[in-house]
GROMACS .gro file of C-alpha atoms in nm:
model
  249
    1UNK     CA    1  -0.415   0.284   2.391
    2UNK     CA    2  -0.203  -0.003   2.523
    3UNK     CA    3   0.105   0.156   2.373
    4UNK     CA    4   0.024   0.487   2.544
    5UNK     CA    5  -0.005   0.311   2.880
    6UNK     CA    6   0.327   0.141   2.816
    7UNK     CA    7   0.500   0.470   2.736
    8UNK     CA    8   0.341   0.641   3.036
    9UNK     CA    9   0.454   0.381   3.288
   10UNK     CA   10   0.798   0.361   3.131
   11UNK     CA   11   0.836   0.736   3.168
   12UNK     CA   12   0.699   0.721   3.523
   13UNK     CA   13   0.948   0.452   3.623
   14UNK     CA   14   1.229   0.662   3.475
   15UNK     CA   15   1.128   0.993   3.635
   16UNK     CA   16   1.006   0.869   3.975
   17UNK     CA   17   1.346   0.767   4.122
   18UNK     CA   18   1.503   1.095   4.008
   19UNK     CA   19   1.216   1.305   4.140
   20UNK     CA   20   1.209   1.130   4.478
   21UNK     CA   21   1.586   1.158   4.515
   22UNK     CA   22   1.584   1.529   4.435
   23UNK     CA   23   1.286   1.589   4.664
   24UNK     CA   24   1.440   1.406   4.959
   25UNK     CA   25   1.770   1.585   4.902
   26UNK     CA   26   1.584   1.916   4.896
   27UNK     CA   27   1.407   1.835   5.224
   28UNK     CA   28   1.736   1.741   5.388
   29UNK     CA   29   1.912   2.054   5.266
   30UNK     CA   30   1.624   2.277   5.373
   31UNK     CA   31   1.614   2.116   5.716
   32UNK     CA   32   1.990   2.150   5.756
   33UNK     CA   33   1.973   2.513   5.645
   34UNK     CA   34   1.699   2.590   5.896
   35UNK     CA   35   1.870   2.417   6.187
   36UNK     CA   36   2.202   2.585   6.114
   37UNK     CA   37   2.042   2.929   6.089
   38UNK     CA   38   1.861   2.872   6.418
   39UNK     CA   39   2.193   2.847   6.598
   40UNK     CA   40   2.368   3.111   6.389
   41UNK     CA   41   2.097   3.379   6.392
   42UNK     CA   42   2.209   3.530   6.724
   43UNK     CA   43   2.557   3.580   6.580
   44UNK     CA   44   2.483   3.694   6.223
   45UNK     CA   45   2.163   3.889   6.286
   46UNK     CA   46   1.979   3.978   5.966
   47UNK     CA   47   2.272   3.895   5.740
   48UNK     CA   48   2.187   3.594   5.529
   49UNK     CA   49   2.310   3.441   5.206
   50UNK     CA   50   2.126   3.137   5.062
   51UNK     CA   51   2.328   2.826   5.135
   52UNK     CA   52   2.523   2.989   5.416
   53UNK     CA   53   2.348   2.784   5.683
   54UNK     CA   54   2.424   2.459   5.501
   55UNK     CA   55   2.787   2.555   5.445
   56UNK     CA   56   2.838   2.653   5.807
   57UNK     CA   57   2.660   2.337   5.918
   58UNK     CA   58   2.899   2.122   5.713
   59UNK     CA   59   3.196   2.312   5.855
   60UNK     CA   60   3.058   2.260   6.205
   61UNK     CA   61   3.024   1.885   6.151
   62UNK     CA   62   3.382   1.871   6.021
   63UNK     CA   63   3.499   2.060   6.328
   64UNK     CA   64   3.313   1.818   6.558
   65UNK     CA   65   3.467   1.522   6.376
   66UNK     CA   66   3.811   1.668   6.421
   67UNK     CA   67   3.754   1.735   6.791
   68UNK     CA   68   3.614   1.392   6.876
   69UNK     CA   69   3.924   1.233   6.725
   70UNK     CA   70   4.119   1.376   7.018
   71UNK     CA   71   4.149   1.166   7.331
   72UNK     CA   72   4.054   1.444   7.572
   73UNK     CA   73   3.741   1.529   7.378
   74UNK     CA   74   3.645   1.162   7.369
   75UNK     CA   75   3.658   1.153   7.747
   76UNK     CA   76   3.433   1.457   7.763
   77UNK     CA   77   3.199   1.298   7.508
   78UNK     CA   78   3.175   0.990   7.730
   79UNK     CA   79   3.047   1.211   8.011
   80UNK     CA   80   2.796   1.373   7.777
   81UNK     CA   81   2.669   1.030   7.667
   82UNK     CA   82   2.609   0.908   8.022
   83UNK     CA   83   2.244   1.028   8.042
   84UNK     CA   84   2.172   0.866   7.704
   85UNK     CA   85   2.332   0.535   7.804
   86UNK     CA   86   2.169   0.504   8.147
   87UNK     CA   87   1.804   0.601   8.099
   88UNK     CA   88   1.595   0.286   8.038
   89UNK     CA   89   1.414   0.378   7.715
   90UNK     CA   90   1.665   0.628   7.580
   91UNK     CA   91   1.945   0.377   7.634
   92UNK     CA   92   1.794   0.124   7.394
   93UNK     CA   93   1.730   0.380   7.122
   94UNK     CA   94   2.064   0.559   7.152
   95UNK     CA   95   2.272   0.242   7.180
   96UNK     CA   96   2.105   0.087   6.875
   97UNK     CA   97   2.150   0.397   6.661
   98UNK     CA   98   2.509   0.444   6.775
   99UNK     CA   99   2.599   0.081   6.707
  100UNK     CA  100   2.441   0.102   6.362
  101UNK     CA  101   2.631   0.422   6.280
  102UNK     CA  102   2.959   0.281   6.412
  103UNK     CA  103   2.915  -0.032   6.200
  104UNK     CA  104   2.919   0.169   5.876
  105UNK     CA  105   3.172   0.423   5.996
  106UNK     CA  106   3.483   0.442   5.773
  107UNK     CA  107   3.701   0.479   6.081
  108UNK     CA  108   3.551   0.176   6.252
  109UNK     CA  109   3.810  -0.075   6.370
  110UNK     CA  110   3.563  -0.359   6.352
  111UNK     CA  111   3.721  -0.603   6.108
  112UNK     CA  112   3.439  -0.853   6.145
  113UNK     CA  113   3.210  -0.680   5.898
  114UNK     CA  114   3.224  -0.881   5.579
  115UNK     CA  115   2.987  -1.001   5.311
  116UNK     CA  116   2.964  -1.380   5.303
  117UNK     CA  117   2.772  -1.664   5.145
  118UNK     CA  118   2.603  -1.887   5.400
  119UNK     CA  119   2.573  -2.251   5.297
  120UNK     CA  120   2.380  -2.486   5.525
  121UNK     CA  121   2.495  -2.849   5.494
  122UNK     CA  122   2.231  -3.070   5.338
  123UNK     CA  123   2.036  -2.774   5.196
  124UNK     CA  124   2.049  -2.675   4.830
  125UNK     CA  125   2.037  -2.301   4.894
  126UNK     CA  126   2.275  -2.011   4.951
  127UNK     CA  127   2.213  -1.700   5.160
  128UNK     CA  128   2.395  -1.368   5.139
  129UNK     CA  129   2.464  -1.207   5.473
  130UNK     CA  130   2.692  -0.980   5.672
  131UNK     CA  131   2.923  -1.109   5.941
  132UNK     CA  132   2.861  -0.887   6.243
  133UNK     CA  133   3.054  -1.076   6.510
  134UNK     CA  134   3.335  -1.328   6.526
  135UNK     CA  135   3.363  -1.517   6.851
  136UNK     CA  136   3.138  -1.525   7.152
  137UNK     CA  137   3.333  -1.284   7.372
  138UNK     CA  138   3.103  -1.061   7.572
  139UNK     CA  139   2.795  -1.282   7.533
  140UNK     CA  140   2.631  -1.465   7.825
  141UNK     CA  141   2.779  -1.801   7.915
  142UNK     CA  142   2.602  -2.086   7.741
  143UNK     CA  143   2.459  -1.856   7.475
  144UNK     CA  144   2.585  -2.087   7.201
  145UNK     CA  145   2.787  -2.404   7.189
  146UNK     CA  146   3.127  -2.388   7.024
  147UNK     CA  147   3.284  -2.108   6.826
  148UNK     CA  148   3.032  -1.934   6.606
  149UNK     CA  149   3.006  -1.627   6.387
  150UNK     CA  150   2.705  -1.399   6.382
  151UNK     CA  151   2.562  -1.347   6.033
  152UNK     CA  152   2.292  -1.090   5.962
  153UNK     CA  153   2.059  -1.192   5.678
  154UNK     CA  154   1.875  -0.884   5.546
  155UNK     CA  155   1.533  -0.928   5.392
  156UNK     CA  156   1.425  -0.774   5.065
  157UNK     CA  157   1.321  -0.408   5.064
  158UNK     CA  158   1.467  -0.375   5.417
  159UNK     CA  159   1.151  -0.487   5.593
  160UNK     CA  160   1.358  -0.679   5.847
  161UNK     CA  161   1.619  -0.947   5.878
  162UNK     CA  162   1.753  -1.235   6.082
  163UNK     CA  163   2.073  -1.281   6.281
  164UNK     CA  164   2.196  -1.639   6.298
  165UNK     CA  165   2.495  -1.788   6.479
  166UNK     CA  166   2.658  -2.053   6.262
  167UNK     CA  167   2.992  -2.238   6.253
  168UNK     CA  168   3.277  -2.065   6.075
  169UNK     CA  169   3.298  -2.332   5.806
  170UNK     CA  170   2.944  -2.256   5.693
  171UNK     CA  171   3.035  -1.913   5.561
  172UNK     CA  172   3.250  -1.817   5.265
  173UNK     CA  173   3.366  -1.455   5.213
  174UNK     CA  174   3.292  -1.294   4.877
  175UNK     CA  175   3.439  -0.989   4.705
  176UNK     CA  176   3.157  -0.742   4.772
  177UNK     CA  177   3.134  -0.429   4.983
  178UNK     CA  178   2.883  -0.394   5.264
  179UNK     CA  179   2.720  -0.101   5.087
  180UNK     CA  180   2.674  -0.298   4.766
  181UNK     CA  181   2.528  -0.595   4.952
  182UNK     CA  182   2.280  -0.377   5.140
  183UNK     CA  183   2.182  -0.197   4.821
  184UNK     CA  184   2.126  -0.527   4.641
  185UNK     CA  185   1.921  -0.658   4.933
  186UNK     CA  186   1.709  -0.344   4.920
  187UNK     CA  187   1.587  -0.435   4.571
  188UNK     CA  188   1.571  -0.809   4.652
  189UNK     CA  189   1.872  -0.879   4.425
  190UNK     CA  190   1.665  -0.788   4.121
  191UNK     CA  191   1.849  -0.858   3.796
  192UNK     CA  192   1.973  -0.560   3.598
  193UNK     CA  193   2.020  -0.536   3.225
  194UNK     CA  194   2.374  -0.505   3.092
  195UNK     CA  195   2.289  -0.205   2.873
  196UNK     CA  196   2.310   0.033   3.167
  197UNK     CA  197   1.950   0.157   3.153
  198UNK     CA  198   1.892   0.030   3.506
  199UNK     CA  199   1.573  -0.156   3.422
  200UNK     CA  200   1.525  -0.508   3.553
  201UNK     CA  201   1.538  -0.790   3.307
  202UNK     CA  202   1.333  -1.107   3.339
  203UNK     CA  203   1.519  -1.425   3.429
  204UNK     CA  204   1.621  -1.648   3.142
  205UNK     CA  205   1.377  -1.926   3.066
  206UNK     CA  206   1.463  -2.293   3.043
  207UNK     CA  207   1.655  -2.394   2.730
  208UNK     CA  208   1.446  -2.518   2.441
  209UNK     CA  209   1.449  -2.896   2.402
  210UNK     CA  210   1.660  -3.022   2.115
  211UNK     CA  211   1.474  -3.168   1.819
  212UNK     CA  212   1.447  -3.540   1.856
  213UNK     CA  213   1.594  -3.741   1.576
  214UNK     CA  214   1.439  -4.066   1.451
  215UNK     CA  215   1.527  -4.362   1.665
  216UNK     CA  216   1.709  -4.532   1.380
  217UNK     CA  217   1.918  -4.222   1.307
  218UNK     CA  218   1.987  -4.140   1.669
  219UNK     CA  219   2.081  -4.497   1.760
  220UNK     CA  220   2.229  -4.696   1.468
  221UNK     CA  221   2.261  -5.003   1.685
  222UNK     CA  222   1.883  -5.025   1.707
  223UNK     CA  223   1.865  -5.101   1.333
  224UNK     CA  224   2.104  -5.393   1.363
  225UNK     CA  225   1.922  -5.528   1.666
  226UNK     CA  226   1.590  -5.510   1.485
  227UNK     CA  227   1.736  -5.695   1.185
  228UNK     CA  228   1.880  -5.971   1.404
  229UNK     CA  229   1.548  -6.014   1.578
  230UNK     CA  230   1.369  -6.040   1.246
  231UNK     CA  231   1.613  -6.305   1.122
  232UNK     CA  232   1.570  -6.510   1.436
  233UNK     CA  233   1.193  -6.495   1.404
  234UNK     CA  234   1.200  -6.603   1.037
  235UNK     CA  235   1.428  -6.909   0.999
  236UNK     CA  236   1.358  -6.928   0.626
  237UNK     CA  237   1.505  -6.587   0.571
  238UNK     CA  238   1.805  -6.621   0.335
  239UNK     CA  239   1.989  -6.368   0.539
  240UNK     CA  240   2.002  -6.625   0.824
  241UNK     CA  241   2.229  -6.898   0.682
  242UNK     CA  242   2.282  -7.067   1.015
  243UNK     CA  243   1.916  -7.150   1.070
  244UNK     CA  244   1.761  -7.488   0.973
  245UNK     CA  245   1.614  -7.493   0.627
  246UNK     CA  246   1.818  -7.205   0.505
  247UNK     CA  247   2.029  -7.422   0.267
  248UNK     CA  248   1.936  -7.514  -0.089
  249UNK     CA  249   1.666  -7.768  -0.143
   0.00000   0.00000   0.00000
């Protein structure tokens, strides 16, 4: 029975990520298809081919991306964004989402984004974070003292994170993409096996202690020291010729 439970959970762990990924992808595609058809129905009438809404939606997004790359369209887009950037509640939501999207945008000119190791002097620990700001330009006066960099420290399973402002010498860049760092943080940097099956492997245990050898074999000098002590304690010992009474009678 224990073996059956083991096989069941192993199969569940293997199938569950695939099933959830396919299901979420299906929901997204169905939603995109429905939204696209809602706008296209007045133009196409009853004509419909499965996947047409998704295809036209992708083409529409590509067209929007091409248009917003033009300077004139960007000016018009700024006017469209004005209601979203001025209303009290909507401003916070829209600005946060836009900043988050711009941070991961391939065309973003923000060169500050970088994966780093944060080492705090005097502390035997290392933290992996993302540099989100270099310099204090644009922040209120007296916000921090000295030149700092802003480092975002994501928590495991993306339940939150911390942003700390630290000196530049505390951080060390590492060769890792932002996407890889976020993905590793999502699973709390869980170790992966090298066989490619994607299953976590337990951390290596402490090394087994080496077999202790006898004191005499491990330290030959101890034998000589013990012999000298015995000779000093027994003056009549023939092996101690320098002691009184050791000569012939």
